[in-house]
PDB file of C-alpha atoms in Angstrom:
ATOM      1  CA  MET A  29      98.883   4.921 156.391  1.00 44.00           C
ATOM      2  CA  GLY A  30     100.205   8.275 157.572  1.00 45.00           C
ATOM      3  CA  LEU A  31      98.083  11.235 158.595  1.00 40.00           C
ATOM      4  CA  SER A  32      99.222  13.251 155.467  1.00 43.00           C
ATOM      5  CA  SER A  33      98.470  10.486 152.789  1.00 43.00           C
ATOM      6  CA  LEU A  34      95.233  10.333 154.644  1.00 35.00           C
ATOM      7  CA  ILE A  35      94.189  14.185 154.353  1.00 39.00           C
ATOM      8  CA  GLY A  36      95.524  13.896 150.760  1.00 43.00           C
ATOM      9  CA  GLU A  37      93.261  10.932 149.892  1.00 43.00           C
ATOM     10  CA  VAL A  38      90.130  12.879 151.660  1.00 38.00           C
ATOM     11  CA  GLY A  39      91.159  16.074 149.532  1.00 43.00           C
ATOM     12  CA  MET A  40      91.191  14.026 146.248  1.00 41.00           C
ATOM     13  CA  LEU A  41      87.736  12.288 146.983  1.00 39.00           C
ATOM     14  CA  GLY A  42      86.102  16.161 147.922  1.00 40.00           C
ATOM     15  CA  ARG A  43      87.399  17.188 144.212  1.00 42.00           C
ATOM     16  CA  ARG A  44      86.458  13.944 142.365  1.00 41.00           C
ATOM     17  CA  GLU A  45      82.853  14.685 143.769  1.00 44.00           C
ATOM     18  CA  ARG A  46      83.320  18.270 142.467  1.00 46.00           C
ATOM     19  CA  GLY A  47      84.291  16.931 139.148  1.00 50.00           C
ATOM     20  CA  THR A  48      87.880  18.205 139.552  1.00 49.00           C
ATOM     21  CA  ALA A  49      90.974  15.741 139.827  1.00 50.00           C
ATOM     22  CA  GLN A  50      93.302  18.502 139.970  1.00 46.00           C
ATOM     23  CA  PRO A  51      94.036  20.308 143.343  1.00 44.00           C
ATOM     24  CA  ASP A  52      92.155  23.240 144.499  1.00 46.00           C
ATOM     25  CA  TRP A  53      95.112  25.600 144.114  1.00 41.00           C
ATOM     26  CA  VAL A  54      96.016  24.530 140.386  1.00 41.00           C
ATOM     27  CA  VAL A  55      92.229  25.392 139.528  1.00 44.00           C
ATOM     28  CA  GLU A  56      92.338  28.727 141.178  1.00 51.00           C
ATOM     29  CA  ARG A  57      95.552  29.363 139.363  1.00 54.00           C
ATOM     30  CA  VAL A  58      94.212  28.395 136.017  1.00 52.00           C
ATOM     31  CA  ALA A  59      91.105  30.712 136.661  1.00 60.00           C
ATOM     32  CA  VAL A  60      93.504  33.591 137.637  1.00 65.00           C
ATOM     33  CA  ALA A  61      95.425  32.963 134.569  1.00 75.00           C
ATOM     34  CA  ASP A  62      92.311  32.961 132.364  1.00 82.00           C
ATOM     35  CA  HIS A  63      90.805  36.241 133.914  1.00 81.00           C
ATOM     36  CA  GLN A  64      94.116  38.075 133.555  1.00 87.00           C
ATOM     37  CA  ALA A  65      94.652  36.755 129.729  1.00 90.00           C
ATOM     38  CA  ARG A  66      90.985  37.984 129.362  1.00 90.00           C
ATOM     39  CA  LEU A  67      91.857  41.355 131.129  1.00 91.00           C
ATOM     40  CA  ASP A  68      94.931  42.013 129.044  1.00 92.00           C
ATOM     41  CA  LEU A  69      93.162  41.370 125.725  1.00 94.00           C
ATOM     42  CA  LEU A  70      90.452  44.031 126.942  1.00 93.00           C
ATOM     43  CA  HIS A  71      93.348  46.523 127.963  1.00 94.00           C
ATOM     44  CA  ASP A  72      95.138  46.166 124.623  1.00 96.00           C
ATOM     45  CA  GLU A  73      91.986  46.868 122.639  1.00 96.00           C
ATOM     46  CA  MET A  74      91.250  50.133 124.909  1.00 95.00           C
ATOM     47  CA  LYS A  75      94.903  51.142 124.486  1.00 96.00           C
ATOM     48  CA  ALA A  76      94.484  50.852 120.696  1.00 96.00           C
ATOM     49  CA  LEU A  77      91.100  52.771 120.666  1.00 95.00           C
ATOM     50  CA  ILE A  78      93.008  55.604 122.998  1.00 94.00           C
ATOM     51  CA  LYS A  79      96.098  55.630 120.530  1.00 95.00           C
ATOM     52  CA  ALA A  80      93.767  55.675 117.341  1.00 94.00           C
ATOM     53  CA  GLY A  81      91.925  58.957 118.790  1.00 90.00           C
ATOM     54  CA  ALA A  82      88.626  56.898 118.783  1.00 92.00           C
ATOM     55  CA  ALA A  83      88.176  56.429 122.688  1.00 94.00           C
ATOM     56  CA  VAL A  84      86.208  59.950 122.496  1.00 92.00           C
ATOM     57  CA  GLU A  85      84.062  61.118 119.713  1.00 91.00           C
ATOM     58  CA  GLY A  86      82.814  64.413 118.573  1.00 84.00           C
ATOM     59  CA  GLY A  87      84.589  67.750 118.928  1.00 74.00           C
ATOM     60  CA  GLY A  88      84.331  68.325 114.967  1.00 74.00           C
ATOM     61  CA  GLN A  89      85.735  71.567 113.518  1.00 76.00           C
ATOM     62  CA  ALA A  90      86.346  74.263 116.367  1.00 77.00           C
ATOM     63  CA  THR A  91      87.796  77.560 116.353  1.00 74.00           C
ATOM     64  CA  TYR A  92      89.155  79.446 119.475  1.00 78.00           C
ATOM     65  CA  ASN A  93      90.101  83.449 119.237  1.00 80.00           C
ATOM     66  CA  GLY A  94      89.995  82.805 115.548  1.00 84.00           C
ATOM     67  CA  SER A  95      92.511  80.268 114.939  1.00 83.00           C
ATOM     68  CA  ASP A  96      91.717  76.572 113.865  1.00 83.00           C
ATOM     69  CA  ALA A  97      94.912  75.203 115.672  1.00 87.00           C
ATOM     70  CA  THR A  98      94.080  76.529 118.788  1.00 85.00           C
ATOM     71  CA  GLY A  99      90.499  75.318 118.482  1.00 83.00           C
ATOM     72  CA  ARG A 100      91.712  71.845 117.272  1.00 86.00           C
ATOM     73  CA  ARG A 101      94.434  71.817 120.632  1.00 88.00           C
ATOM     74  CA  LEU A 102      91.442  72.708 122.851  1.00 85.00           C
ATOM     75  CA  VAL A 103      89.443  69.803 121.672  1.00 86.00           C
ATOM     76  CA  GLU A 104      92.343  67.569 122.058  1.00 88.00           C
ATOM     77  CA  ASP A 105      93.079  68.713 125.551  1.00 89.00           C
ATOM     78  CA  TRP A 106      89.303  68.440 126.754  1.00 89.00           C
ATOM     79  CA  SER A 107      89.086  64.829 124.955  1.00 90.00           C
ATOM     80  CA  ALA A 108      92.271  63.855 127.056  1.00 92.00           C
ATOM     81  CA  LEU A 109      90.768  65.346 130.263  1.00 91.00           C
ATOM     82  CA  MET A 110      87.606  63.792 129.769  1.00 92.00           C
ATOM     83  CA  LEU A 111      88.965  60.351 129.111  1.00 94.00           C
ATOM     84  CA  ARG A 112      91.250  60.690 131.927  1.00 95.00           C
ATOM     85  CA  SER A 113      88.044  61.406 134.303  1.00 94.00           C
ATOM     86  CA  TYR A 114      86.207  58.491 132.993  1.00 96.00           C
ATOM     87  CA  ASN A 115      89.390  56.294 133.474  1.00 96.00           C
ATOM     88  CA  CYS A 116      89.509  57.345 136.956  1.00 96.00           C
ATOM     89  CA  GLU A 117      85.924  56.829 137.794  1.00 95.00           C
ATOM     90  CA  ALA A 118      86.272  53.261 136.044  1.00 95.00           C
ATOM     91  CA  GLU A 119      89.027  52.529 138.132  1.00 94.00           C
ATOM     92  CA  ASN A 120      87.364  53.763 141.269  1.00 93.00           C
ATOM     93  CA  CYS A 121      84.508  51.285 140.467  1.00 93.00           C
ATOM     94  CA  LEU A 122      86.780  48.167 139.901  1.00 92.00           C
ATOM     95  CA  GLN A 123      88.435  49.046 143.340  1.00 90.00           C
ATOM     96  CA  MET A 124      85.182  49.559 145.187  1.00 88.00           C
ATOM     97  CA  LEU A 125      83.631  46.234 143.337  1.00 85.00           C
ATOM     98  CA  ARG A 126      82.429  43.759 145.323  1.00 74.00           C
ATOM     99  CA  ALA A 127      80.811  40.209 144.440  1.00 58.00           C
ATOM    100  CA  GLY A 128      77.276  41.871 144.286  1.00 64.00           C
ATOM    101  CA  GLY A 129      77.889  45.418 143.201  1.00 87.00           C
ATOM    102  CA  LEU A 130      78.021  45.153 139.422  1.00 91.00           C
ATOM    103  CA  GLU A 131      74.894  46.838 138.736  1.00 92.00           C
ATOM    104  CA  ALA A 132      75.646  49.944 141.041  1.00 92.00           C
ATOM    105  CA  ALA A 133      79.342  49.900 139.183  1.00 93.00           C
ATOM    106  CA  ARG A 134      77.495  49.976 135.862  1.00 94.00           C
ATOM    107  CA  ARG A 135      75.227  52.733 137.205  1.00 94.00           C
ATOM    108  CA  ARG A 136      78.276  54.881 138.073  1.00 93.00           C
ATOM    109  CA  LEU A 137      79.923  54.611 135.005  1.00 94.00           C
ATOM    110  CA  ASP A 138      77.032  55.626 132.798  1.00 95.00           C
ATOM    111  CA  ARG A 139      76.587  58.675 135.102  1.00 95.00           C
ATOM    112  CA  ALA A 140      80.077  59.415 134.423  1.00 94.00           C
ATOM    113  CA  ALA A 141      79.736  59.076 130.711  1.00 94.00           C
ATOM    114  CA  SER A 142      76.583  61.233 130.929  1.00 94.00           C
ATOM    115  CA  ALA A 143      78.212  63.887 132.913  1.00 92.00           C
ATOM    116  CA  ILE A 144      81.270  63.832 130.253  1.00 90.00           C
ATOM    117  CA  GLU A 145      78.803  64.483 127.663  1.00 89.00           C
ATOM    118  CA  ARG A 146      76.871  66.976 129.374  1.00 91.00           C
ATOM    119  CA  LEU A 147      80.023  69.001 130.559  1.00 87.00           C
ATOM    120  CA  SER A 148      81.748  69.377 127.255  1.00 84.00           C
ATOM    121  CA  GLY A 149      78.916  71.316 126.049  1.00 79.00           C
ATOM    122  CA  THR A 150      79.999  73.648 123.125  1.00 76.00           C
ATOM    123  CA  VAL A 151      82.822  71.368 122.340  1.00 80.00           C
ATOM    124  CA  GLY A 152      80.438  68.429 121.949  1.00 84.00           C
ATOM    125  CA  LEU A 153      82.546  65.331 122.994  1.00 88.00           C
ATOM    126  CA  ARG A 154      81.338  62.154 124.162  1.00 90.00           C
ATOM    127  CA  LEU A 155      82.789  58.641 124.972  1.00 93.00           C
ATOM    128  CA  SER A 156      82.626  56.287 122.071  1.00 94.00           C
ATOM    129  CA  PRO A 157      80.053  53.200 122.603  1.00 95.00           C
ATOM    130  CA  ARG A 158      83.005  50.987 122.082  1.00 96.00           C
ATOM    131  CA  TYR A 159      84.981  52.229 124.834  1.00 97.00           C
ATOM    132  CA  GLN A 160      82.495  52.136 127.246  1.00 96.00           C
ATOM    133  CA  ALA A 161      81.518  48.657 126.311  1.00 96.00           C
ATOM    134  CA  LEU A 162      84.805  47.657 126.931  1.00 96.00           C
ATOM    135  CA  ARG A 163      85.017  49.309 130.388  1.00 96.00           C
ATOM    136  CA  ILE A 164      81.690  47.678 131.458  1.00 95.00           C
ATOM    137  CA  ARG A 165      83.102  44.386 130.144  1.00 95.00           C
ATOM    138  CA  GLU A 166      86.146  44.754 132.586  1.00 94.00           C
ATOM    139  CA  LEU A 167      83.699  45.248 135.131  1.00 94.00           C
ATOM    140  CA  GLU A 168      81.745  42.106 134.296  1.00 92.00           C
ATOM    141  CA  LEU A 169      84.990  40.216 134.074  1.00 92.00           C
ATOM    142  CA  THR A 170      85.978  41.429 137.563  1.00 91.00           C
ATOM    143  CA  ALA A 171      82.923  40.848 139.231  1.00 91.00           C
ATOM    144  CA  ASP A 172      82.653  37.005 137.716  1.00 88.00           C
ATOM    145  CA  HIS A 173      86.258  36.806 139.091  1.00 86.00           C
ATOM    146  CA  LEU A 174      85.352  37.932 142.804  1.00 87.00           C
ATOM    147  CA  ARG A 175      82.403  35.785 142.539  1.00 85.00           C
ATOM    148  CA  ARG A 176      84.244  32.734 141.665  1.00 84.00           C
ATOM    149  CA  LYS A 177      86.990  33.736 144.398  1.00 82.00           C
ATOM    150  CA  ALA A 178      84.258  33.961 146.989  1.00 80.00           C
ATOM    151  CA  GLU A 179      82.499  30.511 145.863  1.00 80.00           C
ATOM    152  CA  SER A 180      86.198  28.932 146.173  1.00 77.00           C
ATOM    153  CA  ARG A 181      86.689  30.172 149.757  1.00 75.00           C
ATOM    154  CA  ARG A 182      83.179  28.758 150.916  1.00 68.00           C
ATOM    155  CA  PRO A 183      83.965  25.040 150.989  1.00 65.00           C
ATOM    156  CA  ARG A 184      86.946  25.723 152.991  1.00 59.00           C
ATOM    157  CA  ARG A 185      85.405  27.770 155.515  1.00 55.00           C
ATOM    158  CA  ILE A 186      82.465  24.763 155.944  1.00 59.00           C
ATOM    159  CA  ALA A 187      85.344  22.407 156.121  1.00 57.00           C
ATOM    160  CA  SER A 188      87.308  24.315 158.751  1.00 55.00           C
TER     161      SER A 188
END
């Protein structure tokens, strides 16, 4: 019996004890594909909300310099600016997210949403609760993925 076949048998024994008969890299790829599929669904729903103009609520009827059309454009521009700001903050939270920093990221996103509502002032804009929930779900999925990734690395370090 060669060394490589012995290592393969020992590896399969460890996987059987953990309840998986597949190699670790197969399990990891399935988890990554599942995570990516869930994120794709979230992103599709976020895009649909943005396209429908439902990601930002409020604004109502606005008049600027006596013109309804200018007021409407002003509200649309503010909406786009506020949404862009929130999305940048959400992307920063995703990039800075660590396996245990989910609550800090949620608080940061909540503060950003509150600031948008407060700073929109007379225009009266706010992010829709559905859009905020999708962004928070994206954070949760990413945090879960990072946690699983860290757990899958842990046995390798111990074995080394």
